Coordinates of C-alpha atoms in Angstrom, one line a residue:
P38 CA 124.5 86.3 82.1
T39 CA 124.9 82.7 84.2
L40 CA 128.6 83.7 85.0
F41 CA 127.4 87.6 86.2
L42 CA 124.6 85.7 88.6
A43 CA 126.9 83.3 89.7
T44 CA 129.5 85.7 90.8
L45 CA 126.8 88.4 92.1
A46 CA 125.3 85.4 94.3
E47 CA 128.6 84.7 95.8
H48 CA 129.2 88.6 97.0
V49 CA 125.4 89.5 98.0
N50 CA 123.7 88.0 100.7
V51 CA 120.3 87.7 99.0
K52 CA 118.3 87.5 102.2
S53 CA 119.8 90.6 103.8
A54 CA 119.1 92.5 100.2
H55 CA 115.5 91.2 100.4
R56 CA 115.0 92.6 103.6
R57 CA 116.4 96.1 102.6
L58 CA 114.3 96.1 99.8
I59 CA 111.2 95.2 101.9
G60 CA 112.1 98.0 104.3
F61 CA 112.6 100.4 101.3
A62 CA 109.1 99.5 99.9
R63 CA 107.7 100.1 103.0
V64 CA 109.0 103.5 103.2
L65 CA 108.0 104.3 99.8
V66 CA 104.4 103.1 100.6
T67 CA 104.1 105.1 103.7
I68 CA 105.2 108.2 102.1
T69 CA 102.7 107.7 99.5
F70 CA 99.9 107.6 101.9
A71 CA 101.0 110.5 103.8
E72 CA 101.2 112.7 100.5
D73 CA 97.8 111.5 99.4
A74 CA 96.4 111.9 103.1
W75 CA 97.8 115.5 103.1
R76 CA 96.3 116.3 99.6
M77 CA 93.2 115.4 100.5
V78 CA 93.1 117.7 103.4
T79 CA 94.9 120.5 101.6
D80 CA 92.9 120.3 98.3
Y81 CA 89.5 119.4 100.2
A82 CA 87.2 121.4 98.2
V83 CA 88.9 120.5 94.8
Q84 CA 88.5 116.7 95.9
V85 CA 84.5 117.0 96.9
K86 CA 84.1 118.9 93.6
T87 CA 85.7 116.2 91.8
M88 CA 83.5 113.7 93.5
Q89 CA 80.4 115.5 92.8
E90 CA 81.5 115.7 89.2
L91 CA 81.9 112.1 88.8
V92 CA 78.3 111.7 90.4
E93 CA 76.9 114.1 87.8
H94 CA 78.4 111.9 85.1
G95 CA 77.5 108.8 86.6
T96 CA 80.8 107.4 87.0
N97 CA 80.8 107.6 90.4
I98 CA 79.3 104.6 92.7
V99 CA 79.0 106.9 95.9
P100 CA 75.9 108.4 96.6
S101 CA 75.7 112.1 96.1
W102 CA 74.8 112.7 99.6
L103 CA 78.1 111.2 100.4
T104 CA 80.5 113.0 98.5
T105 CA 81.4 115.9 100.7
A106 CA 82.3 113.3 103.4
M107 CA 84.6 111.0 100.9
P108 CA 87.4 112.9 101.0
A109 CA 87.5 113.3 104.9
I110 CA 87.2 109.7 105.0
S111 CA 89.8 108.9 102.6
A112 CA 92.3 111.1 104.4
C113 CA 91.6 109.4 107.3
V114 CA 92.1 105.9 105.8
Q115 CA 95.3 107.4 104.2
A116 CA 96.4 108.7 107.8
F117 CA 95.8 105.1 109.3
G118 CA 97.8 103.8 106.4
V119 CA 100.7 106.1 107.4
A120 CA 100.3 105.3 111.1
A121 CA 100.3 101.3 110.3
G122 CA 103.1 101.7 107.9
G123 CA 105.9 101.3 110.5
F124 CA 104.6 98.1 112.0

């Protein structure tokens, strides 16, 4: 393994590879935020129902009167993450 790593280190620019991996990770996170925001908006009723069920079971720390707004707040946060993802 040591010979392999030494040979690899000679032929690969680690800083360049690191920058590319960071860029790729940023794209993946941004896509995840976009997908989450889209899901919150398109399945809004299901998201509200899920939060209300969590409140009924006592597993949600959000007050029951806030359950209808939480999916919208979450979608806004996710959209902000998408907007900030390019920076």
